[in-house]
PDB file of C-alpha atoms and ligand atoms in Angstrom:
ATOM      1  CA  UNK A   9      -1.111 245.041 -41.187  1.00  0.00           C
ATOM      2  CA  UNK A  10       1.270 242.167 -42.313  1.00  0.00           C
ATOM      3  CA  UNK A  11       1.798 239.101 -39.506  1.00  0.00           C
ATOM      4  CA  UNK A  12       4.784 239.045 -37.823  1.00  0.00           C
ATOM      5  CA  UNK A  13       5.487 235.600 -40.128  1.00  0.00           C
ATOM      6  CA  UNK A  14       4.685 238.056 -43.543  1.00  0.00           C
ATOM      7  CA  UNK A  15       7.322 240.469 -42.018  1.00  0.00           C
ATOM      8  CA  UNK A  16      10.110 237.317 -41.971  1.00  0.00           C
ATOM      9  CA  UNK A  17       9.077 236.526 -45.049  1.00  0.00           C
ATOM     10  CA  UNK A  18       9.747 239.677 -46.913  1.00  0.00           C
ATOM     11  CA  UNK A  19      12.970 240.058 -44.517  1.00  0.00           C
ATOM     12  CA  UNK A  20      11.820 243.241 -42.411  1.00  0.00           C
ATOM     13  CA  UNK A  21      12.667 241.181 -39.564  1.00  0.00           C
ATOM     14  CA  UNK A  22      15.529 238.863 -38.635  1.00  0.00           C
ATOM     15  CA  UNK A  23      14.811 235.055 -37.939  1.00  0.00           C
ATOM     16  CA  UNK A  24      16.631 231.886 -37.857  1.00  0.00           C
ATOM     17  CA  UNK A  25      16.073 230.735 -41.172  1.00  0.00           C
ATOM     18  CA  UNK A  26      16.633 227.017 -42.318  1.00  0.00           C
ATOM     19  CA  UNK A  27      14.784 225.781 -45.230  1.00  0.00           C
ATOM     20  CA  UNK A  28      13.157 228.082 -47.826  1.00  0.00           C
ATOM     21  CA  UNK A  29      11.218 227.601 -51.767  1.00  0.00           C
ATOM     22  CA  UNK A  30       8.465 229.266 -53.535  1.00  0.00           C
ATOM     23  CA  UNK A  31       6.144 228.421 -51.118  1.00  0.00           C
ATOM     24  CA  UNK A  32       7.106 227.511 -47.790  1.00  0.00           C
ATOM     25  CA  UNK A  33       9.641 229.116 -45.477  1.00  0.00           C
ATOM     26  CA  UNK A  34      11.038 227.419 -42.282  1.00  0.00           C
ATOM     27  CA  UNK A  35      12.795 228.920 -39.230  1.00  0.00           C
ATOM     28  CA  UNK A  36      13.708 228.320 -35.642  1.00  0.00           C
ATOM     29  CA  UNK A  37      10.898 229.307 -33.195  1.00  0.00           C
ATOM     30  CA  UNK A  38      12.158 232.413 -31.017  1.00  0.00           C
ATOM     31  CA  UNK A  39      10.558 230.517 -27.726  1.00  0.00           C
ATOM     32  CA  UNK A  40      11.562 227.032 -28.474  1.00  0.00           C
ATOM     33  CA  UNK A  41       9.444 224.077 -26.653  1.00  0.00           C
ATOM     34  CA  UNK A  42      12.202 222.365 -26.950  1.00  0.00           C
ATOM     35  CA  UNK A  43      16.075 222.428 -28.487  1.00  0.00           C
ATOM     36  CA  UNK A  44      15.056 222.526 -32.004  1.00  0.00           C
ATOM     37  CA  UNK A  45      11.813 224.008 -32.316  1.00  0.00           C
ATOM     38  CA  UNK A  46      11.069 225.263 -36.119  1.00  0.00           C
ATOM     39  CA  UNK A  47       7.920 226.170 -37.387  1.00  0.00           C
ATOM     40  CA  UNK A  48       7.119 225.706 -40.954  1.00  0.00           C
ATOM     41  CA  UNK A  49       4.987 228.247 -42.741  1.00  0.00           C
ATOM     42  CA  UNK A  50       3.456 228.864 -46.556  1.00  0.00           C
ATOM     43  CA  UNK A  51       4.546 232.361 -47.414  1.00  0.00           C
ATOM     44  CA  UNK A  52       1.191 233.680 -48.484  1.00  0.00           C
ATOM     45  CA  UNK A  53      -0.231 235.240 -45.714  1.00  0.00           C
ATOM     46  CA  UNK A  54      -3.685 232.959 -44.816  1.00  0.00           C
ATOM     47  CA  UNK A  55      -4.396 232.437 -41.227  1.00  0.00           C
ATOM     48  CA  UNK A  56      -4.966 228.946 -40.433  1.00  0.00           C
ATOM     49  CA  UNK A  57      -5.874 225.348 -41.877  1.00  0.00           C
ATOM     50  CA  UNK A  58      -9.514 225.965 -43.138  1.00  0.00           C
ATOM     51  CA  UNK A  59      -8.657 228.711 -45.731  1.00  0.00           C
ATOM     52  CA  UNK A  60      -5.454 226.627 -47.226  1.00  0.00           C
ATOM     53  CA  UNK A  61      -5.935 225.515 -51.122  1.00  0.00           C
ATOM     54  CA  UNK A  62      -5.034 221.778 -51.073  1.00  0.00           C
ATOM     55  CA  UNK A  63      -1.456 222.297 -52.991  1.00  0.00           C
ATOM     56  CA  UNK A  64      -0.608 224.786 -49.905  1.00  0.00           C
ATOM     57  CA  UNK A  65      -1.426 222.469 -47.569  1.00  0.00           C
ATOM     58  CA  UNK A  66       0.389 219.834 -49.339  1.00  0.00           C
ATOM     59  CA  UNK A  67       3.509 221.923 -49.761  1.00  0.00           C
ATOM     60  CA  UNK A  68       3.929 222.833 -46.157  1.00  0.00           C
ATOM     61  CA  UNK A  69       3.435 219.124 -44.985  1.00  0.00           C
ATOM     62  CA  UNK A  70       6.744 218.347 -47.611  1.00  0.00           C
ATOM     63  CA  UNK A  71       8.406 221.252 -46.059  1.00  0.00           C
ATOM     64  CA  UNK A  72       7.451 219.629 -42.622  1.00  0.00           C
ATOM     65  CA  UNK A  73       8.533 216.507 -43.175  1.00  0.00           C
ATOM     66  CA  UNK A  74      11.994 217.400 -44.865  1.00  0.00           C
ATOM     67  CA  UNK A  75      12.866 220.123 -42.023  1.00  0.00           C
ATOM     68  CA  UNK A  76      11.953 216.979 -39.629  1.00  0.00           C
ATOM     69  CA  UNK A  77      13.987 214.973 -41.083  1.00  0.00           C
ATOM     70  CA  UNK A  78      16.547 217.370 -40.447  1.00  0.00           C
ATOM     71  CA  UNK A  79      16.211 218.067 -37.076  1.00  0.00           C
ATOM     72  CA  UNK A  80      16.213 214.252 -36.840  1.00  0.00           C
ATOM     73  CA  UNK A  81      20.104 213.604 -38.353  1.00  0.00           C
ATOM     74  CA  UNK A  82      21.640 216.451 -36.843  1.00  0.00           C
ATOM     75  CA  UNK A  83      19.543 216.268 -32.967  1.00  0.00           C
ATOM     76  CA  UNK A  84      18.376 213.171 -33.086  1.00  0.00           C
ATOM     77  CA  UNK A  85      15.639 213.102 -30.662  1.00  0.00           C
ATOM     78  CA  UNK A  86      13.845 210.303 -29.479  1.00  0.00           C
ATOM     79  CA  UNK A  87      10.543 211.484 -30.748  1.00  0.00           C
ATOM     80  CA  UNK A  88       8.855 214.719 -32.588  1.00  0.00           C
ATOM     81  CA  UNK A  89       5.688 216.746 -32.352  1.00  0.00           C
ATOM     82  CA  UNK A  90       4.324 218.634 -34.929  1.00  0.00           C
ATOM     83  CA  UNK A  91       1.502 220.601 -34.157  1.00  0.00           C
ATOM     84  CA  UNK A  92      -0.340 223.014 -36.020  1.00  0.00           C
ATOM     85  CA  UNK A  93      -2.851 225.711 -34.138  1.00  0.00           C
ATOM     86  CA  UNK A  94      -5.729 226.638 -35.192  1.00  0.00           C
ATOM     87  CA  UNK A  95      -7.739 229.639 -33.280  1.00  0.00           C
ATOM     88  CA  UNK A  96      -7.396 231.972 -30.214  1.00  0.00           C
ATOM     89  CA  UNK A  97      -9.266 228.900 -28.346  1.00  0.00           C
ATOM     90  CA  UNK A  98      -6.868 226.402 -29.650  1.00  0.00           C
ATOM     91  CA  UNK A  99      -3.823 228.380 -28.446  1.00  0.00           C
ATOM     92  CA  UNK A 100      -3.108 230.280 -32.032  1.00  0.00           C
ATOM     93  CA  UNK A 101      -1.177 233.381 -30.944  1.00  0.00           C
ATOM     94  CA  UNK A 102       0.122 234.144 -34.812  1.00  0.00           C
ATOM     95  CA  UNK A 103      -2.579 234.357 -37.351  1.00  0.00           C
ATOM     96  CA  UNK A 104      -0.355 233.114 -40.331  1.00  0.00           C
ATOM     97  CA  UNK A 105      -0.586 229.562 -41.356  1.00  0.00           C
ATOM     98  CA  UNK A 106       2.250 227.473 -39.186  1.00  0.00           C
ATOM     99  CA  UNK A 107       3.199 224.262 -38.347  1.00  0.00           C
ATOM    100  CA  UNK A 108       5.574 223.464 -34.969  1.00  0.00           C
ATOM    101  CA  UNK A 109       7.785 220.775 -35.380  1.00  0.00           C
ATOM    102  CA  UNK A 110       8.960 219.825 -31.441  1.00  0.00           C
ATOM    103  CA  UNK A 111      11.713 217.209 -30.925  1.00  0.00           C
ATOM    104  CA  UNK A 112      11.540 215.665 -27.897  1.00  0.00           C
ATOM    105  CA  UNK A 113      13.541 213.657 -25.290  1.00  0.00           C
ATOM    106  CA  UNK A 114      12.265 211.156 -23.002  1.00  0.00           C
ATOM    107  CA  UNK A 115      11.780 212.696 -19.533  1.00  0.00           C
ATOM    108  CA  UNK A 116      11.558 216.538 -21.417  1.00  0.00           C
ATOM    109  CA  UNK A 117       9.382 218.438 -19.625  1.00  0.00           C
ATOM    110  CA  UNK A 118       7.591 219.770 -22.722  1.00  0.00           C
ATOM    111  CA  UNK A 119       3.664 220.882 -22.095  1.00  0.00           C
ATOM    112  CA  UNK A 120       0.972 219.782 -24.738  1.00  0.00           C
ATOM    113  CA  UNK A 121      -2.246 221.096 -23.450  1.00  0.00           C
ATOM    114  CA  UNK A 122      -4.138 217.555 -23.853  1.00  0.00           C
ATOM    115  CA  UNK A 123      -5.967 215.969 -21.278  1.00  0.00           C
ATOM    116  CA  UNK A 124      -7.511 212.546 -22.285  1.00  0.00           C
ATOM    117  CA  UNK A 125     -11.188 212.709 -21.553  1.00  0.00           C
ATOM    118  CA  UNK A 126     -13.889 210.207 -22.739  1.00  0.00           C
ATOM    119  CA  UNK A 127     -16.163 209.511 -25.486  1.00  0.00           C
ATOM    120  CA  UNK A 128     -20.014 206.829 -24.524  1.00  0.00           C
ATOM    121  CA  UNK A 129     -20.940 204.893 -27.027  1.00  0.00           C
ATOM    122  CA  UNK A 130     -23.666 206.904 -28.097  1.00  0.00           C
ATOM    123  CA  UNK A 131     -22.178 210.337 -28.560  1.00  0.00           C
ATOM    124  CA  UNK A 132     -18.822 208.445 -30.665  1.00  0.00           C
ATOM    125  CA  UNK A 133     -21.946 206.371 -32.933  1.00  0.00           C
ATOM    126  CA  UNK A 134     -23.703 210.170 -33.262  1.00  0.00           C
ATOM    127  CA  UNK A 135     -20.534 211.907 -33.953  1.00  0.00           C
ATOM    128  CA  UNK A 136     -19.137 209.126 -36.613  1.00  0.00           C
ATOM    129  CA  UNK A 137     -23.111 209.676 -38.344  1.00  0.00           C
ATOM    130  CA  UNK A 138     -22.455 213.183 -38.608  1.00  0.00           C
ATOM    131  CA  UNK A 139     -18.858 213.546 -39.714  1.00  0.00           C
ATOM    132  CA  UNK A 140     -19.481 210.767 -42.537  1.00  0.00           C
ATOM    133  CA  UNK A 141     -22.754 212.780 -43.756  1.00  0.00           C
ATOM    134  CA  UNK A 142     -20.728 215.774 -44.208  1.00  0.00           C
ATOM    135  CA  UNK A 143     -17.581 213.700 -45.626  1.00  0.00           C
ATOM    136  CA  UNK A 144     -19.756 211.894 -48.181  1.00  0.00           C
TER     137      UNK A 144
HETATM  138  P1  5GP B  20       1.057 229.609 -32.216  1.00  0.00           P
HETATM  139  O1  5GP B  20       0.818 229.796 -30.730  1.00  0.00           O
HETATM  140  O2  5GP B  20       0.397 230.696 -33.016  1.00  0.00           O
HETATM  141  O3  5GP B  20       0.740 228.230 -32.713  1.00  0.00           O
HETATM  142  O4  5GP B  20       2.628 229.727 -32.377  1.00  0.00           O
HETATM  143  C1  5GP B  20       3.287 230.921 -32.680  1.00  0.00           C
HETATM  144  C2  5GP B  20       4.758 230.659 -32.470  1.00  0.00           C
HETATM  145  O5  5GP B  20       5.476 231.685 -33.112  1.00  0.00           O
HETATM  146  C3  5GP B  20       5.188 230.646 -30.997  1.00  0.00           C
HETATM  147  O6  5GP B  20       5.795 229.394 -30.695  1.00  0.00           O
HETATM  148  C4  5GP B  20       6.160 231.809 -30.902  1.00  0.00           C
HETATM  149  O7  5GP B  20       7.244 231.546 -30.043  1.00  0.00           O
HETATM  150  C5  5GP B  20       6.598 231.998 -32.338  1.00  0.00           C
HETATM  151  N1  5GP B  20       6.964 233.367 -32.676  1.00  0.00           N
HETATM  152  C6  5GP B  20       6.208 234.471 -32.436  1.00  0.00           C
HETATM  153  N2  5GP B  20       6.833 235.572 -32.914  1.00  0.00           N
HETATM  154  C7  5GP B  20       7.997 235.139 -33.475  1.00  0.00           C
HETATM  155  C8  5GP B  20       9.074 235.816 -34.134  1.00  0.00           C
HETATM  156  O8  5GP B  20       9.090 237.037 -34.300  1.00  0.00           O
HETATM  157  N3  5GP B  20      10.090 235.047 -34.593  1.00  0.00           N
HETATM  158  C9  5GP B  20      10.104 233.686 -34.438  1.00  0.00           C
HETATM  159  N4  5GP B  20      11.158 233.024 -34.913  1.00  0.00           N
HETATM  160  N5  5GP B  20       9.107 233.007 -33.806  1.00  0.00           N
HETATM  161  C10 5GP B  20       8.066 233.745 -33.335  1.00  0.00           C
END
């Protein structure tokens, strides 16, 4: 069955639409964080970052960044998340490639679920090993 975001895209269902091209749509979120919220997604229907081709991944950060600056003339917040879910574990409720763009105001009482924790020397040394080995 098409996502909910697929079903927007091929206008089955109604959505606050702001910023569209071949491959990237963007509209307001229907639960906004925050005044403003839009989320930015690439049309085809691919869940989340891992199964992007670079020029789709590229193409939505433009989007992003032009619908941010945006939101930035016309609200003019003091600062902006954009956040991008990946998983049922990472708080992905819509399978369909999506990036949130959040203004935000000083003293907002916006929730990020991000706690910071800490890293020993020894597990940040193993960990930097590891991720270069599989970046090389
Ligand atoms: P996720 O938790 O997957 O990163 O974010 C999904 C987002 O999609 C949520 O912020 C939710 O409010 C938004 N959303 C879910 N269904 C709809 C819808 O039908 N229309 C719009 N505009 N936003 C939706």
């Amino acid at each position: 069955m098409a996502s909910i975001f697929s079903r927007i895209v091929h206008g089955e269902i109604p959505a606050a639409k702001i910023y569209e091209d071949d491959l990237t749509l963007a509209f307001l979120d229907i639960n906004p964080a925050s005044h403003g919220h839009a989320l930015v997604i690439c049309k085809q229907e691919l869940a989340g970052l891992l199964d992007l081709p670079p020029e789709l991944v590229a193409a939505v950060a433009q989007t992003t960044q032009r619908v941010a600056r945006a939101i930035n003339t016309v609200l003019q917040p003091e600062g902006m998340n954009i956040v991008q879910n990946n998983g049922a574990a990472a708080g992905q409720t819509v399978f369909h490639y999506h990036v949130h763009i959040i203004p935000r105001w000083g003293g907002d009482d916006v929730l990020l679920p991000w706690r910071p924790g800490q890293l020993s020397a020894s597990e940040r040394d193993a960990l930097q090993a590891q991720l270069r080995a599989a970046l090389a």
